[in-house]
Short mmCIF file of N, CA and C in Angstrom, two decimals:
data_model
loop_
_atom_site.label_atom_id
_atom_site.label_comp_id
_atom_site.label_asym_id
_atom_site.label_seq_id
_atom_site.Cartn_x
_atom_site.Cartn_y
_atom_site.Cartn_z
N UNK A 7 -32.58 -33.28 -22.80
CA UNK A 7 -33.52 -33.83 -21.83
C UNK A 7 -33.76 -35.29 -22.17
N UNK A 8 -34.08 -35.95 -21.18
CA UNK A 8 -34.75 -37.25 -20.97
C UNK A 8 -36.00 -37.62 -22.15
N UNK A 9 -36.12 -39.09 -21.98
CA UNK A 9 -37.27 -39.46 -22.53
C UNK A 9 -38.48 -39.09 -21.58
N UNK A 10 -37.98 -39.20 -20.31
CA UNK A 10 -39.16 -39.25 -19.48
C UNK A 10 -39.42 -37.92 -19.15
N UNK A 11 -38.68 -36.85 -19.10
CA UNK A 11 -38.84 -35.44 -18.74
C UNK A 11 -39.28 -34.88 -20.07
N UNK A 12 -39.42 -35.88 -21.41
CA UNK A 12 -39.80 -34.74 -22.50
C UNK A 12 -41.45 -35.40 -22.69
N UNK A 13 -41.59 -36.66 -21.97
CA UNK A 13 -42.84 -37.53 -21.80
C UNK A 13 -43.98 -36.37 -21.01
N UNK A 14 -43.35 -35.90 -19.77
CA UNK A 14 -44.00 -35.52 -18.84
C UNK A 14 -44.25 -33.84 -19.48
N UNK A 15 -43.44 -33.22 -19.62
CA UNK A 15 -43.25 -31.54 -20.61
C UNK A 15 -44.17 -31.71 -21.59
N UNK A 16 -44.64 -32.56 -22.42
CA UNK A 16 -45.52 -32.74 -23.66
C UNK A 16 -47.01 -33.10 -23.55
N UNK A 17 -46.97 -34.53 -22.26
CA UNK A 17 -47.83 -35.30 -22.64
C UNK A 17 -48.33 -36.47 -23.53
N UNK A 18 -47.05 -36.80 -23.69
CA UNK A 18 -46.90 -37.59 -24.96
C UNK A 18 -46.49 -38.74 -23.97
N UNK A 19 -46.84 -40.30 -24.30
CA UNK A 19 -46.53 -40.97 -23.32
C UNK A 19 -44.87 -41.37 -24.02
N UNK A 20 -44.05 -42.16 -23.12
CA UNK A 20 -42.97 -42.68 -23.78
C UNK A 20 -42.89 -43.52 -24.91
N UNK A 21 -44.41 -44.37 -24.80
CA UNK A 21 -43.99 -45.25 -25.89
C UNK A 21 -44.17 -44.76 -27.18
N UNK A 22 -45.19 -43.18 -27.18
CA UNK A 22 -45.40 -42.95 -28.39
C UNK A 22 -44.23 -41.75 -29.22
N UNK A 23 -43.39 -41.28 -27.92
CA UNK A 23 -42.28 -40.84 -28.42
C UNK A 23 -41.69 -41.66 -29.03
N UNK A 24 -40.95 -43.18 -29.00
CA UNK A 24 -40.25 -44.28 -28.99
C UNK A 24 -40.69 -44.26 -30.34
N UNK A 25 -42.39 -44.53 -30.82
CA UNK A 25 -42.80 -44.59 -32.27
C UNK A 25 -42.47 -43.36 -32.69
N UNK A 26 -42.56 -42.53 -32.63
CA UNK A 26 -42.05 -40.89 -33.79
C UNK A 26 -40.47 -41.38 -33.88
N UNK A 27 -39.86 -41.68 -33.23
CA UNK A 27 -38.55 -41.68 -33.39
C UNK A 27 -37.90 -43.08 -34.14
N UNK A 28 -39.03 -44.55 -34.48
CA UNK A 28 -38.72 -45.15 -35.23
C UNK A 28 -39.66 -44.76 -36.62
N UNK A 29 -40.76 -43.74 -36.85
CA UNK A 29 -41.33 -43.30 -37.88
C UNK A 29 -40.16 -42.34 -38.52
N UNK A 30 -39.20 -41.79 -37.80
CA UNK A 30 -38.58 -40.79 -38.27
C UNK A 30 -38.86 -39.48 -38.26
N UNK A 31 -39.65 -38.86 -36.74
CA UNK A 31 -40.53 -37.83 -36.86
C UNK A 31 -39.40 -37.14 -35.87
N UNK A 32 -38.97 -38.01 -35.29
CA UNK A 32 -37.58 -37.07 -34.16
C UNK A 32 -36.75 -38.04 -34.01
N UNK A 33 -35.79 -37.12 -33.57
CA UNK A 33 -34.22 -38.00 -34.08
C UNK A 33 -33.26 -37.42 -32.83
N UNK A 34 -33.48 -38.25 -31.44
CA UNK A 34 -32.77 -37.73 -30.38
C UNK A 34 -31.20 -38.07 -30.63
N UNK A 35 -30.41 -37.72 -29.41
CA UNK A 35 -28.96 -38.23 -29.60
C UNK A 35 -29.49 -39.11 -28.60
N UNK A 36 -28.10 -39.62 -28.67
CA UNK A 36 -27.94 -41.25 -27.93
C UNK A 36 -26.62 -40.68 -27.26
N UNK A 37 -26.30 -40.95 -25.39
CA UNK A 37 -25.90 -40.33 -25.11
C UNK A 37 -24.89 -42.23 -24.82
N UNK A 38 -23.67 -41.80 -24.03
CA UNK A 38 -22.45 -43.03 -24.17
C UNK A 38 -23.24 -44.50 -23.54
N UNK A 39 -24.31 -43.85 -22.88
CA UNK A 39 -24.66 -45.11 -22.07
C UNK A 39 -26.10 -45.63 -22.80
N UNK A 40 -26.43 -45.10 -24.14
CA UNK A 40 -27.73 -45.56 -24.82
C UNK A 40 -28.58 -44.73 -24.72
N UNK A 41 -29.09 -43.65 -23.75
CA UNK A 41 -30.42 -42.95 -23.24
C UNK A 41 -30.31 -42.16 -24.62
N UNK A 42 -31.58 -41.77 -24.65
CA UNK A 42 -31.84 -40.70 -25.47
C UNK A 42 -31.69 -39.41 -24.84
N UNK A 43 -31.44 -38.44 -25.72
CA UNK A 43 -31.22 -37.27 -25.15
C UNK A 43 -31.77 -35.64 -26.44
N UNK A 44 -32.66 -35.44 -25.86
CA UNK A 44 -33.34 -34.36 -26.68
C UNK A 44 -33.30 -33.32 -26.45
N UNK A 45 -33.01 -32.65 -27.89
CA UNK A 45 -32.28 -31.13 -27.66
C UNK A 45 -33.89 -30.27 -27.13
N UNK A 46 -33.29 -29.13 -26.67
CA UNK A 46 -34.33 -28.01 -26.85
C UNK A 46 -35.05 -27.76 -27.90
N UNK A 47 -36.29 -27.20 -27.50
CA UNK A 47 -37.27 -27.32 -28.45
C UNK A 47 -37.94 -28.86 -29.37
N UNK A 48 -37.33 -30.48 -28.28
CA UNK A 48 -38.25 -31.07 -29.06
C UNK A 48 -39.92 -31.00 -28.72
N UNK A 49 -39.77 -30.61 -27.04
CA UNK A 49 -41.25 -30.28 -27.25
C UNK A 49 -41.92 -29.66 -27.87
N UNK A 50 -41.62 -28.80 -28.67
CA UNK A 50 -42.49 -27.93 -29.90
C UNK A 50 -43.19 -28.77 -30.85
N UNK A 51 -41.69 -29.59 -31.43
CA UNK A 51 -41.83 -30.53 -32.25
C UNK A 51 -42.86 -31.37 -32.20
N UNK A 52 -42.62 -32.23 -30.72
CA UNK A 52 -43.46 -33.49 -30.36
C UNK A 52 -45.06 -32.82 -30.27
N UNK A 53 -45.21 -31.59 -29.96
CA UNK A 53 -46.71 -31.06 -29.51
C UNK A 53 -47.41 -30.55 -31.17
N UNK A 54 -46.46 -30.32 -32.25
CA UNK A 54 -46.74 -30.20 -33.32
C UNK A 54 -47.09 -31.67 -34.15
N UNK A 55 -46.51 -32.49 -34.17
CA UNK A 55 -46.63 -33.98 -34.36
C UNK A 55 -47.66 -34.46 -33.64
N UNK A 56 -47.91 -34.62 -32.73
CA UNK A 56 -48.93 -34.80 -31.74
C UNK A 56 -50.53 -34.12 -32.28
N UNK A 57 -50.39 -33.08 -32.89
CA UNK A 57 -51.62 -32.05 -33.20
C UNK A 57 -51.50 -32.63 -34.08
N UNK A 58 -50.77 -32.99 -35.12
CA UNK A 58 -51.44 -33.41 -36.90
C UNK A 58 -51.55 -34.90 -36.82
N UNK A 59 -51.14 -35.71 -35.84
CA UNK A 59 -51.49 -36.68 -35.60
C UNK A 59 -53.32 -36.90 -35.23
N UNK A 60 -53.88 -35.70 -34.14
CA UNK A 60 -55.03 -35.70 -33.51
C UNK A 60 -56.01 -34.94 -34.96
N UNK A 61 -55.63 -34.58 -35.91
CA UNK A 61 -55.99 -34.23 -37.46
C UNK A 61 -56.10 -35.17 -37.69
N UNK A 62 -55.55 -35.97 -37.64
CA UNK A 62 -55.65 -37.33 -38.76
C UNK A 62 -54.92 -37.59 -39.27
N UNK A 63 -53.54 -36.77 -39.79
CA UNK A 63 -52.52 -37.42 -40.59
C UNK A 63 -52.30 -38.47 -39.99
N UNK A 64 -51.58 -38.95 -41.27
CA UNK A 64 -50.86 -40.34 -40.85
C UNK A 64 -49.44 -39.87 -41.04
N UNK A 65 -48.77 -40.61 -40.22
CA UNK A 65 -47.19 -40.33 -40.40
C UNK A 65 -46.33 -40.29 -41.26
N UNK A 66 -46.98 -41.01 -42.49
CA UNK A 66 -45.61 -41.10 -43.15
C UNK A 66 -45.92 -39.56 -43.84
N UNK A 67 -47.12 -38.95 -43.83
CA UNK A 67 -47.13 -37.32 -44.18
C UNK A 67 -46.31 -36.57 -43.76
N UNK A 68 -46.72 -36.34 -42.33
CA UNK A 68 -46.38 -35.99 -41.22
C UNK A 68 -44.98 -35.98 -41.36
N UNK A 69 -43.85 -36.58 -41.56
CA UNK A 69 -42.89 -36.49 -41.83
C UNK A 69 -42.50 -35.82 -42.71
N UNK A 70 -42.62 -35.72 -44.27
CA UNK A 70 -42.57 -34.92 -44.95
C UNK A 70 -43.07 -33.57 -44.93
N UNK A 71 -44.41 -33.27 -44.44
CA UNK A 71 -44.22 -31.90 -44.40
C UNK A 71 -43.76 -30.84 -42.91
N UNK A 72 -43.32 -31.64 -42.26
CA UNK A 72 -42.57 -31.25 -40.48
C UNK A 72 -41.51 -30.16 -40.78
N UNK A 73 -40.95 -30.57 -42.21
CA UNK A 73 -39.99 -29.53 -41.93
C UNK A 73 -40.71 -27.88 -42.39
N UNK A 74 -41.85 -28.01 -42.75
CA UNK A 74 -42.44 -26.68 -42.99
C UNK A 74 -43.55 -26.20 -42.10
N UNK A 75 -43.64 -26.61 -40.74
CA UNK A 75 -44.42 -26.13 -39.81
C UNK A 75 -43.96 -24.98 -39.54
N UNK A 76 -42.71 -24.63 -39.67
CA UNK A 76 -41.96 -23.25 -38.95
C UNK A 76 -41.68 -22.57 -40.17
N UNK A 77 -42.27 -22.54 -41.32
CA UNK A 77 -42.01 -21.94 -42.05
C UNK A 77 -41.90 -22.47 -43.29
N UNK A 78 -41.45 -21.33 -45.14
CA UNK A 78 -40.80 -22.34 -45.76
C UNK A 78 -39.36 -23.16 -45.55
N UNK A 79 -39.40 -24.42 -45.96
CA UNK A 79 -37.75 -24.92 -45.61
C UNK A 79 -36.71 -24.23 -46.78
N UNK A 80 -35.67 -24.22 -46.99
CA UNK A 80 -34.67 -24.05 -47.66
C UNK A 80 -34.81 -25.26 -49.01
N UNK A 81 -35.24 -26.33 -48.72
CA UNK A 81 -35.02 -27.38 -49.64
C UNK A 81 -36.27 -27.46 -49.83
N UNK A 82 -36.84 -28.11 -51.10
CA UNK A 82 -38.36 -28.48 -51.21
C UNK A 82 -37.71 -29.66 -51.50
N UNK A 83 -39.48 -30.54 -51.75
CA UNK A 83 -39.40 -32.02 -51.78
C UNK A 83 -38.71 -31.87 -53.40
N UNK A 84 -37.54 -33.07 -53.24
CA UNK A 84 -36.99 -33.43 -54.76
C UNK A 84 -37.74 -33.87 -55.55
N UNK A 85 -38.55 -34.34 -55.79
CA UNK A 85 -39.80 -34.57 -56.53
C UNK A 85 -40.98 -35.61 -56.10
N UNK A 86 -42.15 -34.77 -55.45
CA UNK A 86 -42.49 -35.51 -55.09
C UNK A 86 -43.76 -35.91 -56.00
N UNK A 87 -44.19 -37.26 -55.80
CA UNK A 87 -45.09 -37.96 -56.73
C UNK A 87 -46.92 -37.55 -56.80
N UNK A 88 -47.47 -37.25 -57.69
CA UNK A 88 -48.53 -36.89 -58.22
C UNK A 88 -49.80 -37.47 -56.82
N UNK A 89 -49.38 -38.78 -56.74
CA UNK A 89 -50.14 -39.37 -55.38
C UNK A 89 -49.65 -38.88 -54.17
N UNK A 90 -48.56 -38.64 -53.83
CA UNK A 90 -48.35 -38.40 -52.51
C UNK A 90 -48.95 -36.45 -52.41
N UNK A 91 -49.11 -35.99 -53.75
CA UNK A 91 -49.51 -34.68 -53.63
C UNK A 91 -51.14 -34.84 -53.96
N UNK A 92 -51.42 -35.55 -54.02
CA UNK A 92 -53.10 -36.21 -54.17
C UNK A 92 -53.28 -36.56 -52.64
N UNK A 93 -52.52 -37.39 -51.90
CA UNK A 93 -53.14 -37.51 -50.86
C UNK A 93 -52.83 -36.48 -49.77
N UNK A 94 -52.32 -35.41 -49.75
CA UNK A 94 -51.46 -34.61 -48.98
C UNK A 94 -52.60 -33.13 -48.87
N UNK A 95 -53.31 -33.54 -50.82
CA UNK A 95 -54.38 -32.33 -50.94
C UNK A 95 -55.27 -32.79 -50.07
N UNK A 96 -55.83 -34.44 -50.12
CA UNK A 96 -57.26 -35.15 -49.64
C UNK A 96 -56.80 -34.73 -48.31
N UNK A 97 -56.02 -34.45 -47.15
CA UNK A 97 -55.53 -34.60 -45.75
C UNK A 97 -55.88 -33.09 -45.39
N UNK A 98 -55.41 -31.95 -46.48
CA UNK A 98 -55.77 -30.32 -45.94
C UNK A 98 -57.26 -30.66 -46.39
N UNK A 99 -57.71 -30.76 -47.36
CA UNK A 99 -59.46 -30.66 -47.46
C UNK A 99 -60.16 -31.44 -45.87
N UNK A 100 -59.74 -32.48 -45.60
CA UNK A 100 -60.07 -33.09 -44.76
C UNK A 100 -60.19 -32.52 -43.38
N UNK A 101 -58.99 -31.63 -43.06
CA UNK A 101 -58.53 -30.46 -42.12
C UNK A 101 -59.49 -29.45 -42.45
N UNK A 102 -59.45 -28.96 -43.63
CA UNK A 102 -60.38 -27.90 -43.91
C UNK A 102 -62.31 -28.07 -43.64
N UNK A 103 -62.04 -29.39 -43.84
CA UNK A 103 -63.67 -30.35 -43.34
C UNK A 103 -63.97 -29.78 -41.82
N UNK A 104 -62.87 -30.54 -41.45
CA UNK A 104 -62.79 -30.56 -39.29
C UNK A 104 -62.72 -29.21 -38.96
N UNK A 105 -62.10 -28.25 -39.45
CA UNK A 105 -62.21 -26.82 -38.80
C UNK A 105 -63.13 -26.26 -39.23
N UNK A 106 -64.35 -26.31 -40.38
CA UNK A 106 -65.05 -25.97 -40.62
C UNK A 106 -66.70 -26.37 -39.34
N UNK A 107 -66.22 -27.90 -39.11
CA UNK A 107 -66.85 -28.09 -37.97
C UNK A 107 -67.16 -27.79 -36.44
N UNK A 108 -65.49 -27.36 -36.66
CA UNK A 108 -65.25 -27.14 -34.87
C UNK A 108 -65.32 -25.70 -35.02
N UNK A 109 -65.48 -24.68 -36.03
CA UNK A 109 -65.93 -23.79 -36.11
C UNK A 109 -67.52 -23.45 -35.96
N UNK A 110 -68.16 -24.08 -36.76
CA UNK A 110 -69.77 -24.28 -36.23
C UNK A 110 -70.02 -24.83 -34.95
N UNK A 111 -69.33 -26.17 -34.34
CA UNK A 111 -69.58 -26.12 -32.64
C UNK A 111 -69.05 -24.88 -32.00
N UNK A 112 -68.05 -24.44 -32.12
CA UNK A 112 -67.88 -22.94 -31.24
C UNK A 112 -68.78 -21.91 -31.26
N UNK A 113 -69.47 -21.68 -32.64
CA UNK A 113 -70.35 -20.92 -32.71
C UNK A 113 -71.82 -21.41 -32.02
N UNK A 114 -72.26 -22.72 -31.68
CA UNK A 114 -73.26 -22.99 -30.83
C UNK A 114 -72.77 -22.65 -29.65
N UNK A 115 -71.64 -22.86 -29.51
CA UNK A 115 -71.31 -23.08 -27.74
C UNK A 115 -71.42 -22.06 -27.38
N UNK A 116 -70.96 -20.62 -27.96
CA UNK A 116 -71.13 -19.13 -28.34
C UNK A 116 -72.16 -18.93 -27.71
N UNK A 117 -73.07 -19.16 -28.48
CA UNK A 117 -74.31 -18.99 -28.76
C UNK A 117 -75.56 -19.33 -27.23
N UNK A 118 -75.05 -20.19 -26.82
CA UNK A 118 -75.46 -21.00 -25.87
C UNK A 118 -75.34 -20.45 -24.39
N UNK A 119 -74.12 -20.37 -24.50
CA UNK A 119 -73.30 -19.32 -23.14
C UNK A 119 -73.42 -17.54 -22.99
N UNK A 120 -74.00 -17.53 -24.03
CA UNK A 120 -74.54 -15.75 -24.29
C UNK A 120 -76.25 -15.98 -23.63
N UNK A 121 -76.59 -17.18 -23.84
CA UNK A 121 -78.33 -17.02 -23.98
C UNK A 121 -78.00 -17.95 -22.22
N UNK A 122 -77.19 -18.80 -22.34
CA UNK A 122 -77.34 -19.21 -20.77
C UNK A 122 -76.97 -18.15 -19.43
N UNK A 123 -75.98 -17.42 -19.79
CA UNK A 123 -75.60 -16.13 -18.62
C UNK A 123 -76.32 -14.97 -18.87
N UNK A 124 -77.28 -15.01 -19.97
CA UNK A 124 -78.23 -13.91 -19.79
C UNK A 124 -79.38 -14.48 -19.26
N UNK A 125 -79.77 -15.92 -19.25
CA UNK A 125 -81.02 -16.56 -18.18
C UNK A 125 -80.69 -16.42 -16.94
N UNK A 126 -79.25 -16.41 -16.70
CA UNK A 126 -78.73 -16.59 -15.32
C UNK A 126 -79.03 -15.03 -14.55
N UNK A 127 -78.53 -14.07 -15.43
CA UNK A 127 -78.31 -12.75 -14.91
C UNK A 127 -79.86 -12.54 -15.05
N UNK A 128 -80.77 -12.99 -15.74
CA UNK A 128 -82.26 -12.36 -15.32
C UNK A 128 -82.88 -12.96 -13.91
N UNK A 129 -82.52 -14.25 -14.03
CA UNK A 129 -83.04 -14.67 -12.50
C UNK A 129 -82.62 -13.89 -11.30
N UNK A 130 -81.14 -13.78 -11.85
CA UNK A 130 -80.38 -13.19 -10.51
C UNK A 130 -81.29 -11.20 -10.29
N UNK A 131 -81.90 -11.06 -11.46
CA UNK A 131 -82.10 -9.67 -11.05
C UNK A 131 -83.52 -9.96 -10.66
N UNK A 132 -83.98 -10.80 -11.11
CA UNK A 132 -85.44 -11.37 -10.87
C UNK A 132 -85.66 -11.37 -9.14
N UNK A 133 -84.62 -12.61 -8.79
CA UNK A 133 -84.58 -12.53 -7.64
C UNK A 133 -84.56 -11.70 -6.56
N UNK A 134 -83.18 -10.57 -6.90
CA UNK A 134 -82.98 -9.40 -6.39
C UNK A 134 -83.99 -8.32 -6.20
N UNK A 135 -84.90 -8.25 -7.16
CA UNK A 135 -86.03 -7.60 -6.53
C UNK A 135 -87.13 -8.10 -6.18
N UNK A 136 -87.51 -9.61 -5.95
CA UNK A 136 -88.39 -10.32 -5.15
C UNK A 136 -87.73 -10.51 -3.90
N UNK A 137 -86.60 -10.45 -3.79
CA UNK A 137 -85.87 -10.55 -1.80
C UNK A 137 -86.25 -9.32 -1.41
N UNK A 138 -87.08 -9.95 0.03
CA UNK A 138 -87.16 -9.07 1.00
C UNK A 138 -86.44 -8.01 1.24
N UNK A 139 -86.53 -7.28 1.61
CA UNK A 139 -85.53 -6.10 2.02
C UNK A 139 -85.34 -6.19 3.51
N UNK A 140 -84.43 -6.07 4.17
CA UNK A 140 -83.98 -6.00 5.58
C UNK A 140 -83.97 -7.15 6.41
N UNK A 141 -84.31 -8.22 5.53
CA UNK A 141 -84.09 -9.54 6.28
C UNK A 141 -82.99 -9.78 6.60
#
């Protein structure tokens, strides 16, 4: 597929495909006349990149651990450095921060929409037996 048909399938605008693909986050073919051309399933990819992007990673993470979204990889990192596994921990705590949050807003919103459609359903019965009958 196209740049522009994998733009429109994702949501991802073109130019920020254009950046994953000079970050090194996807790696289309180049077809005789220059276009890019992306196999199946980069939208998975791009909508997975896209989500740890809206986390907060930063890319040059993001790259390194991509190949283990779908699983473990076959290869682990050849050695990777004490800092880049320092900041990789600070990025899941950080994740672990944000879902801990958007877990407590769900539970208001919960909370909110149980106590708002039971105000709703009392009026509505409220009502129902203050209406006239046979009007």
């Amino acid at each position: 597929m196209k740049i522009g048909e994998l733009s429109r399938l994702t949501g991802v605008s073109v130019r920020a495909l254009r950046y994953y693909e000079e970050e090194g986050l996807i790696r289309p073919e180049r077809g005789g006349n220059g276009y890019r051309d992306y196999c199946d399933g980069a939208d998975e990819v791009v909508r997975q990149i896209r989500g740890l992007i809206e986390c907060g990673l930063p890319t040059r993470i993001i790259r390194d651990i991509l190949p283990y979204l779908d699983g473990p990889a076959d290869l682990l990192p050849q050695a990777p450095c004490a800092q880049m596994l320092d900041q990789v921990a600070a990025e899941r705590e950080q994740l672990d921060r944000r879902i801990r949050c958007l877990t407590r807003n769900r539970a208001a919103i919960d909370a909110y929409l149980r106590a708002a459609r039971a105000a709703a359903r009392a009026a509505e019965d409220g009502e129902a037996v203050m209406r006239p009958t046979g009007v």
